[in-house]
Short mmCIF file of C-alpha atoms and ligand atoms in Angstrom, two decimals:
data_model
loop_
_atom_site.label_atom_id
_atom_site.label_comp_id
_atom_site.label_asym_id
_atom_site.label_seq_id
_atom_site.Cartn_x
_atom_site.Cartn_y
_atom_site.Cartn_z
CA MET G 1 0.00 0.00 0.00
CA LYS G 2 1.22 3.50 -0.85
CA LYS G 3 2.37 5.84 1.88
CA ASN G 4 -0.04 8.60 2.79
CA PHE G 5 -2.97 6.43 1.84
CA PRO G 6 -5.85 8.50 3.26
CA LEU G 7 -7.58 6.96 6.22
CA LYS G 8 -11.02 7.48 4.69
CA ASN G 9 -10.01 5.30 1.73
CA ILE G 10 -9.10 2.51 4.10
CA PHE G 11 -12.48 2.78 5.74
CA ALA G 12 -14.15 2.80 2.35
CA ALA G 13 -12.20 -0.30 1.33
CA ALA G 14 -13.12 -2.03 4.59
CA ALA G 15 -16.79 -1.18 4.06
CA ILE G 16 -16.67 -2.65 0.55
CA LEU G 17 -14.96 -5.79 1.78
CA PHE G 18 -17.59 -6.19 4.46
CA SER G 19 -20.49 -5.77 2.03
CA VAL G 20 -18.86 -8.18 -0.43
CA GLN G 21 -18.58 -10.83 2.27
CA ALA G 22 -22.15 -10.22 3.36
CA GLN G 23 -23.45 -10.69 -0.17
CA ALA G 24 -21.19 -13.60 -0.97
CA ALA G 25 -22.86 -15.57 1.75
CA SER G 26 -26.18 -15.35 -0.09
CA ASN G 27 -25.44 -18.19 -2.53
CA GLU G 28 -26.68 -16.27 -5.50
CA VAL G 29 -25.28 -15.05 -8.75
CA ASN G 30 -26.37 -11.84 -10.43
CA ILE G 31 -26.28 -11.59 -14.20
CA TYR G 32 -26.55 -8.29 -16.00
CA THR G 33 -27.44 -9.07 -19.57
CA THR G 34 -28.23 -7.10 -22.71
CA ARG G 35 -29.73 -10.27 -24.17
CA GLU G 36 -33.39 -11.19 -23.89
CA PRO G 37 -33.64 -12.86 -20.45
CA GLY G 38 -35.81 -15.59 -22.00
CA LEU G 39 -32.74 -16.94 -23.80
CA LEU G 40 -31.20 -17.87 -20.48
CA THR G 41 -34.16 -18.87 -18.33
CA PRO G 42 -34.23 -22.63 -19.04
CA ILE G 43 -30.45 -22.87 -18.65
CA LEU G 44 -30.43 -20.94 -15.38
CA GLU G 45 -33.24 -23.07 -13.97
CA GLN G 46 -31.16 -26.16 -14.66
CA PHE G 47 -28.08 -24.46 -13.17
CA THR G 48 -29.97 -23.74 -9.94
CA LYS G 49 -31.25 -27.33 -9.79
CA ASP G 50 -27.73 -28.70 -10.25
CA THR G 51 -25.85 -26.33 -7.95
CA GLY G 52 -28.34 -24.81 -5.51
CA ILE G 53 -27.14 -21.36 -6.57
CA LYS G 54 -29.94 -18.91 -7.26
CA ALA G 55 -29.44 -17.01 -10.51
CA ASN G 56 -30.91 -13.52 -10.84
CA THR G 57 -30.99 -11.76 -14.19
CA VAL G 58 -31.16 -8.04 -14.75
CA PHE G 59 -32.04 -7.14 -18.32
CA VAL G 60 -30.12 -4.02 -19.32
CA LYS G 61 -31.12 -3.26 -22.86
CA ASP G 62 -28.90 -0.20 -23.32
CA GLY G 63 -26.06 1.37 -21.41
CA LEU G 64 -24.72 -1.72 -19.62
CA ALA G 65 -21.22 -0.21 -19.25
CA GLU G 66 -22.61 3.10 -17.96
CA ARG G 67 -24.82 1.37 -15.42
CA VAL G 68 -22.07 -0.84 -14.01
CA ALA G 69 -19.65 2.09 -13.94
CA THR G 70 -22.17 4.21 -12.03
CA GLU G 71 -22.82 1.47 -9.50
CA GLY G 72 -19.08 1.25 -8.94
CA ALA G 73 -17.74 -0.95 -6.15
CA LYS G 74 -21.26 -1.45 -4.80
CA SER G 75 -22.51 -3.07 -7.99
CA PRO G 76 -24.26 -6.38 -7.31
CA ALA G 77 -23.37 -7.60 -10.82
CA ASP G 78 -21.35 -10.82 -10.94
CA ILE G 79 -21.60 -11.59 -14.64
CA LEU G 80 -21.81 -9.10 -17.49
CA MET G 81 -23.27 -10.70 -20.59
CA THR G 82 -23.64 -9.15 -24.02
CA VAL G 83 -23.25 -9.64 -27.76
CA ASP G 84 -20.60 -8.29 -30.13
CA ILE G 85 -16.88 -8.21 -29.57
CA GLY G 86 -16.98 -4.40 -29.53
CA ARG G 87 -19.33 -4.35 -26.57
CA LEU G 88 -17.34 -7.03 -24.72
CA THR G 89 -14.06 -5.18 -25.11
CA GLU G 90 -15.73 -1.89 -24.17
CA LEU G 91 -16.50 -3.40 -20.74
CA VAL G 92 -12.87 -4.46 -20.40
CA ASP G 93 -11.51 -1.11 -21.59
CA LYS G 94 -13.65 0.73 -19.05
CA GLY G 95 -12.22 -1.39 -16.24
CA LEU G 96 -15.52 -3.09 -15.41
CA THR G 97 -14.32 -6.69 -15.66
CA GLN G 98 -11.71 -8.87 -13.98
CA SER G 99 -9.26 -11.54 -15.07
CA ILE G 100 -10.25 -15.14 -14.58
CA ASP G 101 -7.79 -17.98 -14.90
CA ASN G 102 -9.92 -21.08 -15.11
CA LYS G 103 -8.95 -24.47 -16.44
CA VAL G 104 -12.43 -25.49 -17.61
CA LEU G 105 -13.02 -22.27 -19.52
CA ASN G 106 -9.56 -22.31 -21.06
CA GLU G 107 -9.94 -25.91 -22.18
CA ARG G 108 -13.50 -25.65 -23.48
CA ILE G 109 -13.37 -22.29 -25.28
CA PRO G 110 -10.97 -22.04 -28.23
CA GLU G 111 -8.19 -19.49 -27.71
CA GLN G 112 -9.43 -17.13 -30.42
CA TYR G 113 -12.76 -16.73 -28.60
CA ARG G 114 -11.53 -15.58 -25.18
CA ALA G 115 -9.28 -12.84 -23.88
CA ALA G 116 -5.71 -14.01 -23.26
CA ASP G 117 -5.97 -12.52 -19.76
CA GLY G 118 -9.40 -14.02 -19.01
CA GLN G 119 -11.27 -10.69 -19.07
CA TRP G 120 -14.00 -12.03 -21.40
CA TYR G 121 -15.18 -15.35 -22.76
CA ALA G 122 -17.31 -16.03 -25.84
CA LEU G 123 -20.33 -18.27 -25.24
CA SER G 124 -21.73 -18.55 -28.76
CA LEU G 125 -20.83 -17.67 -32.33
CA ARG G 126 -22.85 -15.55 -34.74
CA ASP G 127 -21.65 -16.29 -38.24
CA ARG G 128 -22.19 -13.58 -40.84
CA ILE G 129 -23.23 -15.28 -44.01
CA LEU G 130 -24.59 -14.84 -47.52
CA TYR G 131 -28.32 -14.95 -48.17
CA ALA G 132 -28.88 -15.71 -51.87
CA ALA G 133 -32.00 -16.02 -53.98
CA LYS G 134 -32.91 -19.70 -54.01
CA GLU G 135 -32.79 -20.03 -57.79
CA LEU G 136 -29.29 -18.52 -58.10
CA ASP G 137 -26.67 -20.91 -59.40
CA LEU G 138 -24.20 -20.25 -56.61
CA ALA G 139 -22.53 -22.78 -54.36
CA SER G 140 -19.63 -20.92 -52.77
CA PHE G 141 -18.74 -17.31 -52.14
CA HIS G 142 -15.92 -15.12 -50.91
CA TYR G 143 -16.69 -11.95 -48.96
CA GLU G 144 -14.40 -10.24 -51.45
CA ASP G 145 -16.86 -11.17 -54.26
CA LEU G 146 -19.38 -8.66 -52.90
CA ALA G 147 -17.36 -5.98 -54.70
CA ASP G 148 -17.34 -7.86 -58.03
CA PRO G 149 -19.06 -5.64 -60.67
CA LYS G 150 -21.07 -8.66 -61.80
CA TRP G 151 -23.26 -8.05 -58.72
CA LYS G 152 -23.94 -4.42 -59.63
CA GLY G 153 -27.35 -3.37 -58.29
CA LYS G 154 -27.90 -6.79 -56.72
CA VAL G 155 -26.49 -6.55 -53.19
CA CYS G 156 -28.49 -5.77 -50.01
CA ILE G 157 -26.97 -5.08 -46.61
CA ARG G 158 -27.78 -3.12 -43.45
CA SER G 159 -25.89 0.01 -42.35
CA GLY G 160 -22.13 -0.25 -42.60
CA GLN G 161 -21.88 1.26 -39.13
CA HIS G 162 -23.90 -1.51 -37.51
CA PRO G 163 -21.67 -3.53 -35.14
CA TYR G 164 -22.30 -6.73 -37.16
CA ASN G 165 -20.84 -5.12 -40.28
CA ILE G 166 -18.12 -3.26 -38.40
CA SER G 167 -16.83 -6.57 -37.08
CA LEU G 168 -16.88 -8.13 -40.58
CA PHE G 169 -15.11 -5.10 -42.08
CA ALA G 170 -12.59 -5.12 -39.21
CA ALA G 171 -11.82 -8.76 -40.01
CA MET G 172 -11.34 -7.74 -43.65
CA ILE G 173 -8.79 -5.10 -42.54
CA ALA G 174 -7.00 -7.69 -40.41
CA HIS G 175 -6.74 -10.01 -43.43
CA HIS G 176 -6.03 -7.59 -46.27
CA GLY G 177 -5.10 -4.20 -44.78
CA ALA G 178 -6.97 -0.89 -44.71
CA GLU G 179 -6.18 0.12 -48.29
CA LYS G 180 -7.61 -3.01 -49.89
CA THR G 181 -10.57 -2.91 -47.55
CA GLU G 182 -11.33 0.65 -48.60
CA GLU G 183 -11.32 -0.39 -52.27
CA TRP G 184 -13.52 -3.33 -51.42
CA LEU G 185 -16.01 -1.18 -49.52
CA LYS G 186 -16.22 1.20 -52.47
CA GLY G 187 -16.94 -1.78 -54.70
CA VAL G 188 -19.63 -3.15 -52.38
CA LYS G 189 -21.20 0.31 -52.13
CA ALA G 190 -21.27 0.53 -55.93
CA ASN G 191 -23.10 -2.82 -56.05
CA LEU G 192 -25.85 -1.94 -53.58
CA ALA G 193 -29.42 -2.43 -54.79
CA ARG G 194 -30.68 0.03 -52.17
CA LYS G 195 -29.40 2.19 -49.34
CA ALA G 196 -27.46 0.27 -46.67
CA ALA G 197 -30.17 0.25 -44.03
CA GLY G 198 -32.78 -1.82 -42.20
CA GLY G 199 -32.07 -5.06 -40.40
CA ASP G 200 -30.62 -8.40 -41.42
CA ARG G 201 -34.02 -9.98 -42.09
CA GLU G 202 -34.77 -7.25 -44.62
CA VAL G 203 -32.10 -8.78 -46.82
CA ALA G 204 -34.28 -11.89 -47.15
CA ARG G 205 -37.41 -9.73 -47.51
CA ASP G 206 -35.82 -7.77 -50.36
CA ILE G 207 -34.55 -10.92 -52.07
CA LEU G 208 -38.13 -12.22 -52.05
CA ALA G 209 -39.29 -8.88 -53.48
CA GLY G 210 -36.72 -9.13 -56.27
CA ILE G 211 -34.90 -5.98 -55.13
CA CYS G 212 -31.61 -7.83 -54.66
CA ASP G 213 -30.13 -11.25 -55.41
CA ILE G 214 -27.64 -11.57 -52.58
CA GLY G 215 -26.88 -9.98 -49.24
CA ILE G 216 -24.98 -10.32 -46.00
CA ALA G 217 -26.73 -11.11 -42.73
CA ASN G 218 -26.38 -13.19 -39.58
CA ALA G 219 -27.15 -16.88 -39.80
CA TYR G 220 -29.41 -17.09 -36.74
CA TYR G 221 -32.08 -14.93 -38.40
CA VAL G 222 -32.64 -17.77 -40.87
CA GLY G 223 -33.50 -20.00 -37.92
CA ARG G 224 -35.90 -17.39 -36.60
CA MET G 225 -37.55 -16.84 -39.99
CA LEU G 226 -37.95 -20.53 -40.79
CA ASN G 227 -39.36 -21.17 -37.32
CA ALA G 228 -41.90 -18.37 -37.70
CA GLU G 229 -45.51 -19.31 -38.31
CA PRO G 230 -45.87 -20.97 -41.74
CA GLY G 231 -47.50 -18.53 -44.14
CA SER G 232 -46.31 -15.50 -42.12
CA GLU G 233 -44.24 -12.83 -43.87
CA GLN G 234 -41.09 -13.81 -42.02
CA HIS G 235 -41.52 -17.44 -42.92
CA GLN G 236 -41.86 -16.51 -46.59
CA TRP G 237 -38.68 -14.42 -46.40
CA GLY G 238 -36.84 -17.37 -44.91
CA GLU G 239 -38.20 -19.66 -47.60
CA ALA G 240 -37.02 -17.31 -50.38
CA ILE G 241 -33.33 -17.66 -49.65
CA LYS G 242 -30.55 -20.17 -49.50
CA VAL G 243 -27.60 -19.90 -47.19
CA ILE G 244 -23.95 -19.88 -48.19
CA ARG G 245 -21.18 -19.48 -45.65
CA PRO G 246 -18.67 -17.17 -47.35
CA THR G 247 -14.97 -17.30 -46.63
CA PHE G 248 -12.14 -14.81 -46.98
CA SER G 249 -10.15 -15.38 -50.14
CA GLY G 250 -6.38 -15.33 -50.22
CA THR G 251 -6.04 -16.28 -46.57
CA THR G 252 -4.45 -19.49 -45.41
CA ASP G 253 -7.34 -20.66 -43.26
CA GLY G 254 -10.23 -19.48 -45.41
CA GLY G 255 -12.98 -19.51 -42.84
CA THR G 256 -16.30 -17.73 -42.27
CA HIS G 257 -16.51 -14.61 -40.13
CA ALA G 258 -18.34 -14.96 -36.84
CA ASN G 259 -18.98 -12.41 -34.14
CA VAL G 260 -19.61 -13.61 -30.58
CA SER G 261 -21.90 -13.39 -27.62
CA GLY G 262 -20.00 -13.60 -24.38
CA ALA G 263 -19.55 -12.76 -20.75
CA SER G 264 -17.12 -11.37 -18.20
CA VAL G 265 -16.87 -11.59 -14.46
CA ALA G 266 -17.61 -8.10 -13.13
CA LYS G 267 -14.75 -6.23 -11.49
CA HIS G 268 -16.57 -5.95 -8.16
CA SER G 269 -18.42 -9.26 -8.36
CA PRO G 270 -19.70 -10.00 -4.84
CA ASN G 271 -20.21 -13.69 -5.66
CA LYS G 272 -17.15 -14.39 -7.74
CA GLU G 273 -17.01 -18.12 -7.03
CA ASN G 274 -20.59 -18.53 -8.15
CA ALA G 275 -19.92 -16.39 -11.21
CA ILE G 276 -17.13 -18.74 -12.25
CA LYS G 277 -19.32 -21.77 -11.55
CA LEU G 278 -21.97 -20.31 -13.83
CA LEU G 279 -19.47 -19.65 -16.63
CA GLU G 280 -18.20 -23.21 -16.31
CA TYR G 281 -21.78 -24.40 -16.51
CA LEU G 282 -22.50 -22.30 -19.60
CA VAL G 283 -19.73 -24.05 -21.51
CA SER G 284 -20.91 -27.54 -20.59
CA ASP G 285 -22.19 -29.62 -23.51
CA SER G 286 -25.82 -29.46 -22.43
CA ALA G 287 -25.87 -25.72 -21.69
CA GLN G 288 -23.97 -24.96 -24.88
CA SER G 289 -26.45 -26.88 -26.94
CA MET G 290 -29.42 -25.19 -25.22
CA TYR G 291 -27.85 -21.74 -25.34
CA ALA G 292 -27.05 -21.99 -29.04
CA LYS G 293 -30.36 -23.60 -29.98
CA THR G 294 -32.51 -21.01 -28.23
CA ASN G 295 -31.33 -18.32 -30.62
CA TYR G 296 -30.11 -20.51 -33.53
CA GLU G 297 -26.53 -19.46 -32.81
CA TYR G 298 -23.48 -21.66 -33.19
CA PRO G 299 -21.98 -23.21 -30.04
CA VAL G 300 -18.50 -21.98 -29.11
CA VAL G 301 -17.64 -25.45 -27.82
CA ALA G 302 -16.94 -27.96 -30.58
CA GLY G 303 -18.93 -31.15 -31.03
CA VAL G 304 -22.13 -29.93 -29.38
CA GLU G 305 -25.53 -30.84 -30.82
CA LEU G 306 -26.80 -28.15 -33.20
CA ASP G 307 -30.23 -26.79 -33.90
CA PRO G 308 -31.52 -28.75 -36.96
CA ILE G 309 -31.83 -25.61 -39.12
CA VAL G 310 -28.33 -24.51 -38.18
CA ALA G 311 -27.09 -28.03 -38.93
CA SER G 312 -28.73 -27.84 -42.37
CA PHE G 313 -26.34 -25.01 -43.33
CA GLY G 314 -23.56 -27.59 -43.53
CA GLU G 315 -20.09 -27.53 -42.09
CA PHE G 316 -19.04 -24.35 -40.31
CA LYS G 317 -15.39 -23.56 -40.70
CA ALA G 318 -14.75 -20.40 -38.73
CA ASP G 319 -12.20 -17.81 -39.71
CA LYS G 320 -9.19 -18.40 -37.44
CA LEU G 321 -8.60 -14.73 -36.76
CA PRO G 322 -8.54 -14.06 -33.00
CA MET G 323 -11.46 -11.84 -31.94
CA THR G 324 -8.96 -9.45 -30.35
CA GLU G 325 -7.66 -8.71 -33.89
CA VAL G 326 -11.22 -7.92 -34.95
CA ALA G 327 -11.67 -5.66 -31.92
CA LYS G 328 -8.44 -3.81 -32.70
CA ASN G 329 -9.59 -2.89 -36.20
CA ARG G 330 -13.14 -1.80 -35.38
CA LYS G 331 -12.33 1.89 -35.19
CA ALA G 332 -10.49 1.83 -38.52
CA ALA G 333 -13.43 -0.03 -40.07
CA SER G 334 -15.90 2.58 -38.83
CA GLU G 335 -13.74 5.37 -40.25
CA LEU G 336 -13.60 3.64 -43.64
CA VAL G 337 -17.39 3.27 -43.72
CA ASP G 338 -17.66 7.03 -43.32
CA LYS G 339 -14.81 7.74 -45.72
CA VAL G 340 -16.40 5.84 -48.61
CA GLY G 341 -19.89 7.14 -47.75
CA PHE G 342 -21.15 3.57 -47.43
CA ASP G 343 -24.39 4.56 -45.72
CA ASN G 344 -25.15 7.63 -47.85
FE1 FE L 401 -29.18 -9.65 -34.19
#
């Protein structure tokens, strides 16, 4: 401890320690999540049955980092759960998480999908794929092909600034550099059938409407569309497309880009042991399968049973780029989107 450490700080620290111990005795775990709580409910019920630990969820739709920061050392949050590598690393960068060194997590989760220092762990993968009109004679695709002039006026995609696209474009920078990515973005922009806007499902909607032939969107929306009520609009959109998992060309591994959902142990977690137990549980085979199936995502743990629709997309070979490389290039990707006027 530093000299001249003010007495009031020591008291404050003692008070925090006391409250932490008081809460730790409660045999609970508190999860702050930006994800729909319904995704987790069946898994948490099973967790409580197996461990006797009560799991409380707090749904924080927006401003998770701000809320935890404001609560400070008194925050009851044990686990911070969210989607997108940008949001996960934001929590780390703001000092709201802590390092975990855990054998189970390190063995179960591939290295590219967790922080080297244990500050965050991915729990599921969200592959960003090609939706193509069903009748198109197309069996494989490279992300780079989106800029091919043969697709002029035929490509649909949501805003370039959306985190899903930023992470894809950041991966492109990591593979090919900023200059080539800028050229590519210009080419994709030139091929757009309509303004880069809307959501991922609108790609399927606009393929059905004949506005575009191909587009980029997350795979899990296909699961949601095909599981919608038969005859509903969404179901028809899902029926109008086929799925191709694109890969990056000119790279040695040639895999498909996937973003992540994930979690961290909160910096001031009052029930840290329980938090780690829950994370371990979430990467078990059964929880992984449930977690991925509930939202048609891809499990982060290999060899786990897939949702049947997800399984129908065929083999998933993920891009081997570490997510930290994606995170590093997000800012540059966002600047390029503005520079080429992608969303204009
Ligand atoms: Fe989404």
